[in-house]
Short mmCIF file of C-alpha atoms in Angstrom, two decimals:
data_model
loop_
_atom_site.label_atom_id
_atom_site.label_comp_id
_atom_site.label_asym_id
_atom_site.label_seq_id
_atom_site.Cartn_x
_atom_site.Cartn_y
_atom_site.Cartn_z
CA MET A 1 15.01 -34.39 20.95
CA SER A 2 15.64 -36.79 18.08
CA ASP A 3 18.65 -36.59 15.76
CA GLN A 4 16.33 -35.60 12.96
CA ALA A 5 14.84 -32.74 14.94
CA ALA A 6 18.30 -31.60 15.96
CA GLY A 7 19.39 -31.45 12.36
CA GLY A 8 21.22 -34.79 12.22
CA ASP A 9 20.99 -37.60 9.64
CA GLU A 10 17.49 -38.44 8.48
CA PRO A 11 16.22 -42.05 8.57
CA PRO A 12 15.84 -43.91 5.27
CA ILE A 13 12.90 -42.81 3.18
CA GLY A 14 9.80 -44.91 3.61
CA GLU A 15 10.61 -46.06 7.20
CA PRO A 16 8.20 -44.46 9.67
CA THR A 17 9.64 -42.99 12.82
CA THR A 18 8.25 -41.34 15.94
CA ALA A 19 9.36 -37.96 14.59
CA ASP A 20 7.44 -38.62 11.39
CA VAL A 21 4.25 -39.19 13.36
CA SER A 22 4.55 -36.38 15.87
CA ALA A 23 6.04 -33.70 13.61
CA PRO A 24 4.77 -33.97 10.04
CA THR A 25 6.81 -32.17 7.44
CA SER A 26 4.12 -31.52 4.85
CA THR A 27 4.25 -28.13 3.18
CA ALA A 28 2.11 -26.01 0.94
CA ASP A 29 3.81 -27.48 -2.12
CA LEU A 30 3.45 -31.17 -1.18
CA PRO A 31 0.30 -33.31 -1.25
CA PRO A 32 -0.79 -35.26 1.82
CA PRO A 33 1.01 -38.61 2.19
CA SER A 34 -2.11 -40.53 1.13
CA ARG A 35 -1.67 -39.10 -2.38
CA TRP A 36 1.89 -40.31 -2.85
CA PRO A 37 1.12 -43.38 -4.99
CA ASP A 38 4.57 -44.85 -5.47
CA PRO A 39 8.03 -44.92 -3.85
CA GLU A 40 9.49 -42.63 -6.57
CA THR A 41 6.97 -39.92 -5.78
CA ARG A 42 7.52 -40.31 -2.03
CA GLN A 43 11.28 -40.03 -2.54
CA ALA A 44 10.93 -36.88 -4.68
CA ALA A 45 8.57 -35.34 -2.13
CA ALA A 46 10.94 -36.09 0.72
CA ALA A 47 13.82 -34.51 -1.21
CA GLU A 48 11.80 -31.34 -1.73
CA ARG A 49 10.24 -31.08 1.71
CA ILE A 50 10.82 -27.98 3.75
CA ASP A 51 10.14 -27.88 7.46
CA PRO A 52 6.98 -25.89 8.23
CA PRO A 53 7.31 -22.70 10.26
CA PRO A 54 6.74 -22.93 14.02
CA PRO A 55 3.10 -22.44 15.00
CA ARG A 56 1.86 -18.88 15.41
CA ILE A 57 1.65 -17.80 19.05
CA PRO A 58 -0.28 -14.51 19.35
CA THR A 59 1.16 -12.10 21.87
CA SER A 60 -1.29 -10.51 24.31
CA LEU A 61 -2.19 -6.87 23.92
CA ARG A 62 0.30 -4.46 25.44
CA PRO A 63 -0.71 -1.12 26.96
CA ALA A 64 1.53 0.84 24.59
CA TRP A 65 -0.35 -0.64 21.64
CA VAL A 66 -3.47 1.28 22.66
CA ALA A 67 -1.57 4.53 22.24
CA ALA A 68 -0.30 3.40 18.82
CA ALA A 69 -3.84 2.43 17.77
CA VAL A 70 -5.22 5.80 18.89
CA ALA A 71 -2.46 7.67 17.03
CA ALA A 72 -3.16 5.64 13.87
CA ALA A 73 -6.90 6.25 14.22
CA VAL A 74 -6.37 10.01 14.35
CA ALA A 75 -3.84 9.97 11.49
CA VAL A 76 -6.08 7.89 9.21
CA ASP A 77 -9.11 10.04 10.01
CA VAL A 78 -7.18 13.24 9.21
CA GLY A 79 -5.49 11.76 6.13
CA LEU A 80 -8.47 10.16 4.40
CA ARG A 81 -10.80 13.11 4.98
CA ARG A 82 -8.53 15.35 2.91
CA ALA A 83 -9.42 14.02 -0.51
CA PRO A 84 -7.48 13.52 -2.60
CA TRP A 85 -5.16 11.99 -0.04
CA ASN A 86 -1.94 12.53 -2.04
CA ASN A 87 -0.73 15.28 0.28
CA VAL A 88 1.15 15.83 3.54
CA ALA A 89 -1.74 14.29 5.46
CA GLY A 90 -1.32 11.05 3.50
CA THR A 91 2.43 11.01 4.11
CA THR A 92 1.85 11.69 7.82
CA MET A 93 -0.66 8.84 7.99
CA VAL A 94 1.89 6.35 6.61
CA THR A 95 4.67 7.71 8.84
CA VAL A 96 2.56 7.41 12.01
CA VAL A 97 1.68 3.78 11.26
CA ALA A 98 5.31 2.93 10.46
CA ALA A 99 6.48 4.67 13.65
CA GLY A 100 3.95 2.70 15.70
CA LEU A 101 5.28 -0.55 14.26
CA LEU A 102 8.88 0.43 14.91
CA ALA A 103 8.08 1.51 18.47
CA SER A 104 6.50 -1.87 19.19
CA GLY A 105 9.97 -3.43 19.37
CA PHE A 106 9.08 -6.35 17.11
CA ILE A 107 10.73 -5.05 13.92
CA ARG A 108 13.98 -6.81 14.69
CA THR A 109 15.50 -7.89 11.37
CA GLY A 110 17.33 -5.83 8.81
CA THR A 111 14.94 -6.96 6.05
CA SER A 112 11.86 -5.82 7.98
CA ARG A 113 13.46 -2.45 8.77
CA VAL A 114 14.26 -1.95 5.07
CA MET A 115 10.62 -2.70 4.24
CA LEU A 116 9.45 -0.23 6.88
CA ALA A 117 11.76 2.43 5.44
CA GLY A 118 10.45 1.57 1.97
CA SER A 119 6.87 2.18 3.09
CA VAL A 120 7.83 5.66 4.31
CA PHE A 121 9.73 6.24 1.05
CA PHE A 122 6.66 5.55 -1.09
CA GLY A 123 4.48 7.40 1.42
CA LEU A 124 6.65 10.47 0.91
CA PHE A 125 5.70 10.54 -2.76
CA LEU A 126 2.04 10.95 -1.77
CA SER A 127 2.90 14.57 -1.01
CA ILE A 128 5.16 15.01 -4.06
CA ARG A 129 3.39 13.50 -7.10
CA THR A 130 -0.12 14.43 -8.26
CA GLU A 131 -0.85 11.84 -10.99
CA PRO A 132 -3.85 9.80 -9.70
CA ARG A 133 -2.72 6.39 -11.00
CA LEU A 134 0.76 6.84 -9.58
CA SER A 135 -0.70 7.87 -6.22
CA VAL A 136 -2.84 4.72 -6.10
CA PHE A 137 0.21 2.52 -6.78
CA ASN A 138 2.19 4.41 -4.13
CA ALA A 139 -0.58 3.79 -1.58
CA LEU A 140 -0.68 0.08 -2.46
CA ALA A 141 3.10 -0.16 -2.18
CA THR A 142 3.11 1.44 1.28
CA LEU A 143 0.40 -0.94 2.51
CA ALA A 144 2.16 -4.01 1.10
CA LEU A 145 5.51 -3.02 2.63
CA LEU A 146 3.93 -2.32 6.03
CA VAL A 147 2.32 -5.76 6.04
CA LEU A 148 5.54 -7.48 4.92
CA ALA A 149 7.56 -5.60 7.55
CA ALA A 150 5.15 -6.83 10.23
CA VAL A 151 5.06 -10.42 8.98
CA HIS A 152 8.85 -10.69 8.73
CA GLY A 153 9.64 -8.57 11.78
CA GLN A 154 10.88 -11.48 13.87
CA GLY A 155 12.91 -13.28 11.25
CA ARG A 156 10.58 -15.21 8.96
CA PRO A 157 12.43 -15.83 5.65
CA PHE A 158 11.40 -13.29 3.03
CA TRP A 159 12.97 -15.18 0.13
CA ASP A 160 10.76 -18.23 0.69
CA LEU A 161 7.32 -16.79 0.00
CA ARG A 162 4.92 -19.54 -1.07
CA PRO A 163 1.49 -18.71 -2.56
CA LEU A 164 -0.53 -20.95 -0.23
CA ARG A 165 1.30 -19.59 2.79
CA VAL A 166 0.53 -16.05 1.60
CA LEU A 167 -3.18 -16.98 1.58
CA SER A 168 -2.84 -18.38 5.11
CA ASP A 169 -1.19 -15.17 6.27
CA GLY A 170 -4.03 -13.22 4.67
CA GLY A 171 -6.58 -15.05 6.81
CA ALA A 172 -4.49 -14.51 9.93
CA LEU A 173 -4.16 -10.85 8.97
CA ALA A 174 -7.91 -10.23 9.34
CA MET A 175 -8.57 -12.39 12.39
CA GLU A 176 -5.67 -11.12 14.48
CA GLY A 177 -6.76 -7.54 13.92
CA PHE A 178 -10.21 -8.30 15.28
CA GLY A 179 -8.66 -10.17 18.18
CA GLY A 180 -6.53 -7.16 19.06
CA LEU A 181 -9.47 -4.75 18.94
CA VAL A 182 -11.55 -7.04 21.14
CA GLU A 183 -8.78 -6.96 23.72
CA VAL A 184 -8.72 -3.14 23.87
CA PRO A 185 -11.78 -2.76 26.17
CA ALA A 186 -10.55 -5.61 28.36
CA GLU A 187 -7.10 -4.03 28.62
CA ALA A 188 -8.62 -0.61 29.38
CA ALA A 189 -10.82 -2.14 32.10
CA ALA A 190 -7.81 -3.92 33.61
CA ARG A 191 -5.82 -0.68 33.66
CA TYR A 192 -8.75 1.12 35.29
CA ARG A 193 -8.93 -1.52 38.02
CA VAL A 194 -5.20 -1.18 38.69
CA ILE A 195 -5.47 2.62 38.95
CA LYS A 196 -8.51 2.31 41.19
CA GLU A 197 -6.81 -0.18 43.52
CA ARG A 198 -3.70 1.99 43.77
CA SER A 199 -5.75 5.11 44.50
CA GLU A 200 -7.70 3.33 47.20
CA VAL A 201 -4.55 1.96 48.83
CA HIS A 202 -2.22 4.93 48.47
CA GLY A 203 -4.43 7.90 47.75
CA ASN A 204 -7.33 7.36 50.13
CA GLY A 205 -9.96 7.27 47.35
CA THR A 206 -8.45 9.98 45.11
CA LEU A 207 -10.11 8.75 41.91
CA GLN A 208 -13.59 8.73 43.43
CA ALA A 209 -12.98 12.19 44.88
CA VAL A 210 -12.04 13.56 41.43
CA MET A 211 -15.21 12.12 39.92
CA ARG A 212 -17.38 13.67 42.64
CA GLY A 213 -15.69 17.04 42.12
CA LEU A 214 -16.38 16.93 38.36
CA MET A 215 -20.06 16.16 38.99
CA ILE A 216 -20.34 19.26 41.20
CA ALA A 217 -18.29 21.51 38.89
CA ALA A 218 -20.10 20.71 35.61
CA PRO A 219 -23.47 22.41 36.32
CA LEU A 220 -21.76 25.29 38.13
CA VAL A 221 -19.44 26.01 35.18
CA LEU A 222 -22.39 25.83 32.77
CA VAL A 223 -24.42 28.46 34.69
CA LEU A 224 -21.48 30.79 35.16
CA GLY A 225 -20.52 30.43 31.50
CA LEU A 226 -24.02 31.41 30.35
CA LEU A 227 -23.92 34.51 32.55
CA LEU A 228 -20.50 35.55 31.26
CA ALA A 229 -21.59 35.02 27.65
CA SER A 230 -24.63 37.26 28.13
CA ALA A 231 -22.41 39.96 29.66
CA ASP A 232 -19.60 40.03 27.06
CA ALA A 233 -20.03 39.85 23.27
CA VAL A 234 -16.41 38.82 22.62
CA PHE A 235 -16.64 35.94 25.07
CA GLN A 236 -19.98 34.95 23.55
CA SER A 237 -18.39 34.80 20.07
CA PHE A 238 -16.31 31.84 21.24
CA PHE A 239 -19.48 29.75 21.27
CA THR A 240 -21.71 31.30 18.60
CA GLY A 241 -22.28 29.43 15.37
CA PHE A 242 -22.37 26.09 17.15
CA SER A 243 -25.52 24.41 15.87
CA GLY A 244 -25.09 21.03 17.52
CA PRO A 245 -23.37 17.87 16.35
CA ASP A 246 -23.73 16.66 12.77
CA LEU A 247 -24.38 12.94 13.10
CA GLY A 248 -23.20 12.24 9.55
CA VAL A 249 -19.85 13.94 10.19
CA ILE A 250 -19.47 12.17 13.52
CA ALA A 251 -20.22 8.80 11.90
CA GLY A 252 -17.59 9.50 9.23
CA HIS A 253 -14.98 10.33 11.86
CA VAL A 254 -15.83 7.20 13.85
CA PHE A 255 -15.62 4.97 10.76
CA LEU A 256 -12.25 6.33 9.58
CA ALA A 257 -10.84 6.22 13.10
CA ALA A 258 -11.96 2.59 13.40
CA VAL A 259 -10.22 1.79 10.10
CA GLY A 260 -7.00 3.34 11.38
CA ALA A 261 -7.16 1.57 14.76
CA TYR A 262 -7.96 -1.77 13.13
CA THR A 263 -5.10 -1.43 10.62
CA MET A 264 -2.63 -0.57 13.37
CA MET A 265 -3.80 -3.45 15.54
CA VAL A 266 -3.52 -5.90 12.63
CA LEU A 267 0.08 -4.87 11.99
CA LEU A 268 1.01 -4.93 15.67
CA ARG A 269 -0.46 -8.37 16.23
CA LEU A 270 1.27 -9.71 13.12
CA ALA A 271 4.59 -8.24 14.20
CA ALA A 272 4.27 -9.61 17.74
CA THR A 273 3.11 -13.08 16.71
CA GLN A 274 5.90 -15.63 16.77
CA GLY A 275 6.20 -18.16 13.97
CA GLY A 276 4.07 -18.41 10.87
CA THR A 277 0.75 -19.75 9.76
CA ASP A 278 0.33 -23.34 8.70
CA PRO A 279 -0.14 -23.34 4.93
CA ILE A 280 -3.75 -23.96 3.96
CA GLN A 281 -4.52 -27.17 2.15
CA ARG A 282 -4.87 -27.10 -1.60
CA ALA A 283 -8.49 -26.74 -2.64
CA LEU A 284 -7.52 -28.59 -5.82
CA SER A 285 -4.55 -30.85 -6.44
CA LEU A 286 -3.65 -31.39 -10.08
CA GLY A 287 -1.51 -34.08 -11.62
CA HIS A 288 0.84 -33.63 -14.53
CA ILE A 289 -1.84 -34.76 -17.01
CA GLU A 290 -4.35 -32.06 -16.01
CA ALA A 291 -1.66 -29.39 -15.97
CA GLY A 292 -0.37 -30.60 -19.35
CA VAL A 293 -3.84 -30.38 -20.90
CA VAL A 294 -4.31 -26.81 -19.66
CA LEU A 295 -0.90 -25.62 -20.86
CA GLY A 296 -1.24 -27.49 -24.15
CA ALA A 297 -4.57 -25.84 -24.92
CA VAL A 298 -3.16 -22.39 -24.10
CA ASN A 299 -0.14 -23.07 -26.30
CA LEU A 300 -2.33 -24.04 -29.26
CA LEU A 301 -4.35 -20.84 -28.88
CA PHE A 302 -1.25 -18.66 -28.63
CA ALA A 303 0.35 -20.46 -31.59
CA ALA A 304 -2.69 -19.59 -33.71
CA PHE A 305 -2.26 -15.95 -32.65
CA ALA A 306 1.41 -16.13 -33.67
CA VAL A 307 0.37 -17.41 -37.11
CA ALA A 308 -2.02 -14.47 -37.44
CA GLN A 309 0.83 -12.06 -36.67
CA LEU A 310 3.03 -13.78 -39.25
CA MET A 311 0.28 -13.42 -41.87
CA THR A 312 0.03 -9.70 -41.06
CA VAL A 313 3.78 -9.20 -41.45
CA LEU A 314 3.88 -11.11 -44.75
CA GLY A 315 0.92 -9.22 -46.16
CA GLY A 316 -1.61 -12.05 -46.13
CA ALA A 317 -4.18 -10.41 -43.86
CA GLU A 318 -5.77 -7.95 -46.32
CA ASP A 319 -8.95 -9.99 -46.74
CA ALA A 320 -9.48 -10.33 -43.00
CA LEU A 321 -8.95 -6.60 -42.45
CA GLU A 322 -11.29 -5.76 -45.29
CA ARG A 323 -14.04 -7.95 -43.79
CA ALA A 324 -13.50 -6.24 -40.41
CA GLY A 325 -13.65 -2.78 -42.02
CA LEU A 326 -10.17 -1.81 -40.82
CA ASP A 327 -7.24 -0.34 -42.65
CA PRO A 328 -3.71 -1.37 -41.54
CA LYS A 329 -3.27 1.84 -39.56
CA GLN A 330 -6.46 1.30 -37.56
CA PHE A 331 -5.59 -2.37 -37.04
CA ALA A 332 -2.17 -1.52 -35.63
CA ARG A 333 -3.69 0.92 -33.13
CA GLN A 334 -6.25 -1.40 -31.54
CA GLY A 335 -6.23 -4.21 -29.03
CA PHE A 336 -3.19 -3.45 -26.91
CA PHE A 337 -5.24 -3.38 -23.67
CA GLN A 338 -6.70 -6.80 -24.41
CA LEU A 339 -3.25 -8.19 -25.18
CA LEU A 340 -1.89 -6.92 -21.87
CA TRP A 341 -4.81 -8.56 -20.06
CA VAL A 342 -3.97 -11.85 -21.81
CA ALA A 343 -0.36 -11.57 -20.66
CA GLY A 344 -1.33 -10.78 -17.07
CA ILE A 345 -3.84 -13.65 -16.86
CA THR A 346 -1.27 -16.06 -18.30
CA LEU A 347 1.29 -15.05 -15.67
CA VAL A 348 -1.24 -15.74 -12.90
CA LEU A 349 -2.14 -19.05 -14.58
CA LEU A 350 1.46 -20.27 -14.59
CA MET A 351 1.90 -19.40 -10.92
CA ALA A 352 -1.42 -21.04 -9.98
CA LEU A 353 -0.58 -24.24 -11.85
CA HIS A 354 2.80 -24.37 -10.14
CA ALA A 355 1.13 -24.05 -6.72
CA ALA A 356 -1.67 -26.56 -7.45
CA THR A 357 0.28 -29.29 -9.26
CA VAL A 358 1.59 -32.25 -7.25
CA GLU A 359 5.38 -32.08 -7.00
CA ASN A 360 7.30 -34.97 -8.53
CA GLU A 361 9.88 -35.50 -11.25
CA THR A 362 7.29 -36.24 -13.94
CA SER A 363 5.26 -33.11 -13.23
CA ARG A 364 8.45 -31.04 -13.27
CA LYS A 365 9.36 -32.32 -16.71
CA VAL A 366 5.85 -31.73 -18.08
CA ASN A 367 5.73 -28.27 -16.49
CA ARG A 368 9.08 -27.31 -17.98
CA LEU A 369 8.29 -28.80 -21.39
CA LEU A 370 4.98 -26.94 -21.79
CA SER A 371 5.46 -23.79 -19.68
CA LEU A 372 8.54 -22.53 -21.49
CA PRO A 373 6.73 -22.47 -24.89
CA THR A 374 3.83 -20.71 -23.15
CA ILE A 375 6.23 -18.06 -21.88
CA ALA A 376 7.84 -17.66 -25.31
CA LEU A 377 4.46 -17.23 -27.02
CA THR A 378 3.28 -14.82 -24.32
CA LEU A 379 6.42 -12.73 -24.81
CA LEU A 380 5.40 -12.52 -28.47
CA ILE A 381 1.98 -11.24 -27.39
CA VAL A 382 3.61 -8.68 -25.08
CA THR A 383 5.84 -7.55 -27.94
CA VAL A 384 2.82 -7.10 -30.20
CA ALA A 385 1.04 -5.13 -27.46
CA PHE A 386 4.06 -2.87 -26.92
CA THR A 387 4.39 -2.31 -30.68
CA ARG A 388 0.76 -1.27 -30.94
CA ILE A 389 1.06 1.06 -27.97
CA ALA A 390 4.17 2.65 -29.49
CA TYR A 391 2.38 3.05 -32.82
CA TYR A 392 -0.56 4.70 -31.09
CA ILE A 393 1.75 7.07 -29.21
CA ASP A 394 3.60 8.00 -32.41
CA ASP A 395 0.29 8.78 -34.09
CA ASN A 396 -1.60 10.62 -31.31
CA GLY A 397 0.96 11.56 -28.69
CA MET A 398 1.54 10.31 -25.21
CA THR A 399 -1.08 10.26 -22.43
CA PRO A 400 -0.76 8.88 -18.90
CA LEU A 401 -2.77 5.75 -19.77
CA ARG A 402 -0.65 4.98 -22.85
CA PHE A 403 2.55 5.68 -20.93
CA TYR A 404 1.65 3.36 -18.05
CA SER A 405 0.46 0.67 -20.48
CA ALA A 406 3.86 0.74 -22.18
CA ILE A 407 5.69 0.53 -18.84
CA PHE A 408 3.41 -2.33 -17.71
CA SER A 409 4.11 -4.27 -20.91
CA LEU A 410 7.86 -3.98 -20.27
CA TRP A 411 7.44 -5.14 -16.66
CA VAL A 412 5.26 -8.09 -17.72
CA GLY A 413 7.93 -9.12 -20.23
CA LEU A 414 10.55 -9.01 -17.47
CA ALA A 415 8.23 -10.98 -15.16
CA PHE A 416 7.91 -13.75 -17.76
CA LEU A 417 11.67 -13.96 -18.18
CA ILE A 418 12.03 -14.32 -14.38
CA THR A 419 9.30 -16.97 -14.38
CA ALA A 420 11.13 -18.87 -17.12
CA ILE A 421 14.28 -18.93 -14.97
CA ARG A 422 12.23 -20.29 -12.06
CA ILE A 423 10.57 -23.00 -14.18
CA TRP A 424 13.92 -23.97 -15.71
CA GLY A 425 14.96 -25.11 -12.25
CA VAL A 426 17.06 -22.42 -10.57
CA ARG A 427 16.88 -22.85 -6.76
CA LEU A 428 13.81 -25.10 -6.85
CA ARG A 429 13.77 -25.64 -3.10
CA GLN A 430 13.33 -21.94 -2.42
CA ALA A 431 10.12 -20.11 -3.32
CA TRP A 432 11.82 -16.94 -4.56
CA LEU A 433 9.53 -16.06 -7.50
CA LEU A 434 6.97 -13.92 -5.64
CA PRO A 435 9.58 -11.89 -3.72
CA VAL A 436 11.57 -11.19 -6.89
CA LEU A 437 8.45 -10.10 -8.81
CA LEU A 438 7.50 -7.88 -5.88
CA MET A 439 10.94 -6.31 -5.74
CA THR A 440 11.03 -5.63 -9.48
CA GLY A 441 7.57 -4.05 -9.27
CA LEU A 442 8.62 -1.80 -6.39
CA ALA A 443 11.84 -0.85 -8.17
CA THR A 444 9.84 0.09 -11.28
CA LEU A 445 7.43 2.16 -9.18
CA ALA A 446 10.32 3.94 -7.44
CA GLY A 447 11.86 4.78 -10.82
CA LEU A 448 8.54 6.20 -12.04
CA ASN A 449 8.22 8.41 -8.96
CA LEU A 450 11.74 9.75 -9.36
CA ALA A 451 11.29 10.33 -13.09
CA ASN A 452 7.97 12.24 -12.72
CA PRO A 453 5.87 10.58 -15.49
CA GLU A 454 3.72 13.66 -16.18
CA ARG A 455 6.83 15.68 -16.93
CA ILE A 456 7.89 13.05 -19.49
CA ILE A 457 4.41 13.05 -21.04
CA ALA A 458 4.14 16.85 -21.15
CA ILE A 459 7.61 17.30 -22.68
CA ASP A 460 6.81 14.64 -25.30
CA ASN A 461 3.66 16.51 -26.34
CA ILE A 462 5.43 19.88 -26.36
CA GLU A 463 8.24 18.57 -28.56
CA ARG A 464 5.70 17.11 -30.98
CA ASP A 465 3.90 20.48 -31.07
CA HIS A 466 0.80 18.74 -32.46
CA ASP A 467 -2.95 19.28 -32.26
CA PRO A 468 -3.70 16.26 -30.00
CA LEU A 469 -2.14 18.23 -27.12
CA TYR A 470 -5.22 20.47 -27.14
CA TYR A 471 -7.51 17.46 -26.66
CA HIS A 472 -5.26 15.96 -23.98
CA VAL A 473 -5.51 19.16 -21.95
CA LEU A 474 -9.24 19.53 -22.66
CA GLU A 475 -9.86 15.97 -21.41
CA GLY A 476 -7.99 16.67 -18.15
CA GLN A 477 -5.06 14.33 -18.83
CA PHE A 478 -2.66 16.51 -16.79
CA SER A 479 -2.72 17.05 -13.03
CA GLY A 480 -0.53 19.49 -11.09
CA ASP A 481 2.81 18.00 -12.20
CA GLY A 482 1.85 18.16 -15.87
CA GLN A 483 0.23 21.59 -15.62
CA ALA A 484 3.40 23.04 -14.10
CA VAL A 485 5.55 21.66 -16.94
CA LEU A 486 3.16 22.90 -19.64
CA ALA A 487 3.13 26.37 -18.10
CA THR A 488 6.90 26.66 -17.74
CA GLU A 489 7.60 25.25 -21.24
CA PHE A 490 4.66 27.02 -22.91
CA ASP A 491 6.80 29.31 -25.05
CA ARG A 492 8.11 26.27 -26.97
CA LEU A 493 4.69 25.74 -28.59
CA SER A 494 3.84 27.28 -31.93
CA PRO A 495 1.66 30.43 -31.58
CA GLY A 496 -1.47 28.82 -33.05
CA LEU A 497 -1.35 25.75 -30.81
CA ALA A 498 -0.42 27.86 -27.79
CA ASP A 499 -3.56 29.96 -28.25
CA GLN A 500 -5.63 26.77 -28.41
CA VAL A 501 -4.09 25.14 -25.36
CA ARG A 502 -4.03 28.20 -23.09
CA GLN A 503 -7.79 28.43 -22.44
CA PRO A 504 -8.49 24.78 -21.45
CA LEU A 505 -5.30 24.71 -19.35
CA CYS A 506 -6.39 27.82 -17.44
CA ASN A 507 -9.95 26.53 -17.06
CA GLN A 508 -8.70 23.25 -15.65
CA TYR A 509 -6.39 25.05 -13.22
CA ARG A 510 -9.16 27.36 -12.01
CA GLY A 511 -11.47 24.37 -11.57
CA THR A 512 -9.03 22.67 -9.19
CA ASP A 513 -9.09 23.43 -5.49
CA TYR A 514 -5.49 24.18 -4.47
CA ASP A 515 -5.60 24.31 -0.68
CA ASP A 516 -2.39 25.77 0.74
CA ARG A 517 -2.84 24.51 4.30
CA LEU A 518 0.00 22.35 5.57
CA LEU A 519 -1.78 18.99 5.66
CA ASN A 520 -3.15 19.55 2.15
CA PHE A 521 0.23 20.52 0.70
CA ASN A 522 1.47 18.66 -2.37
CA LEU A 523 4.65 19.65 -4.18
CA GLY A 524 3.22 19.13 -7.68
CA LYS A 525 0.16 21.22 -6.91
CA TRP A 526 2.34 23.93 -5.38
CA ARG A 527 4.47 24.08 -8.55
CA ALA A 528 1.30 24.47 -10.64
CA GLU A 529 0.22 27.31 -8.35
CA GLN A 530 3.53 29.06 -8.94
CA SER A 531 3.53 28.78 -12.75
CA VAL A 532 0.01 28.51 -14.21
CA PRO A 533 -1.38 31.86 -12.90
CA ASP A 534 1.47 33.71 -14.62
CA LEU A 535 0.35 32.15 -17.88
CA CYS A 536 -3.37 32.75 -17.37
CA GLY A 537 -3.32 36.20 -15.83
CA SER A 538 -6.39 37.43 -13.99
#
């Protein structure tokens, strides 16, 4: 092993060595050597280089994995057939998959165990909260944490998560799952051959004898069963009502079970695979000029928007509003969704440009010079969006969509501040931006689950005691969590509004199927069952 490979002093930059030829050190963030046009660029690239992860070595299928895949298949089939899946069945589904990963023995680091516990934490809220949007985010969080726990199970660095390497892992994610499923029949056949050989050697053909006995017993049991059924009505009732298999139902079970088995096998293969994927090559490499043109154009557009906001504040937008047929109140209430989309797209753009732009000192300076104004102008857009959402809430009350839009605008603002710190140059050699954004998103989601958003929304509407509450209930804005709060706090409404709200609230409750079986249990729905009937009567 060379001194360089052992971690010793590196040779002077620009002098080829045997290690340079046999073990290239290109990464997802560096262009191929042929695109390093000058010694300065080569020196900057060498200073930034990070050794690639060791190659991925898939581990062969283990017999215990088949049991984990079968358990996941059953859990997913049971969980997804109980729509909506925000219930005990959904929590059980997540717990079974997490337990299968933990039992594999490949979740060996503290970080991966924390992620696995986090997936169960968010999975628990599937049987606690009823709000549909929150349930979708909880499901996405559990899936993301399960995948990250598998990928980092054997010590891959979590705080160095590069975009191109994430794409490489995504490709490996799909292919390794198929590879694991293909191995299942082969593994089952191998196990059958072992059992057969052992039975022939030690049991004098026991397996074949059992099969012959079953062939003789099957028709005999069928005839005797028919005779007993004709002689006893109670015994016959065990089998009456059976009209044959429903092929559609069977196909649904098979499909969901296959989804569960495939998901489990993907996670197991990822957890067992040593090393990491080689980062995929950039489909497009940009220089500092191309990146500067893109950011400059975006900055000019956002600057024009900032001028428009300044005109509105100073009272110079009356003519424009008059031509659009809007009064100031209507103008202030529109457009916040579009502004949030602009902010989200801009965040993705900055991350994509960072991943696609060739790394050197010049590109860093251009990126910093133009990206920071982009972030500042985008924060202005986010502020405008949040102001318009707040104005809309003050005027018409809070709904789940308005509430989540406000929370998203705050998170996007925080994400841009974190991105600005990254672009400014803090820990440039470590790709920490994606992990930090992920952690802040998960922390925000955990806070929402603990706070119970529908309770906040319902209390806000009750305290306002305004007519829009009637329309919110009529439009079905409240699920079980919100219905329970409205029912328990109903006496705080004025008599006239209470009479209006009671009927649509009761109609919505009666139109919801509240199944009290264990796997369908949800805490929010159960609370609605305990409180709404007392309000509605018979």
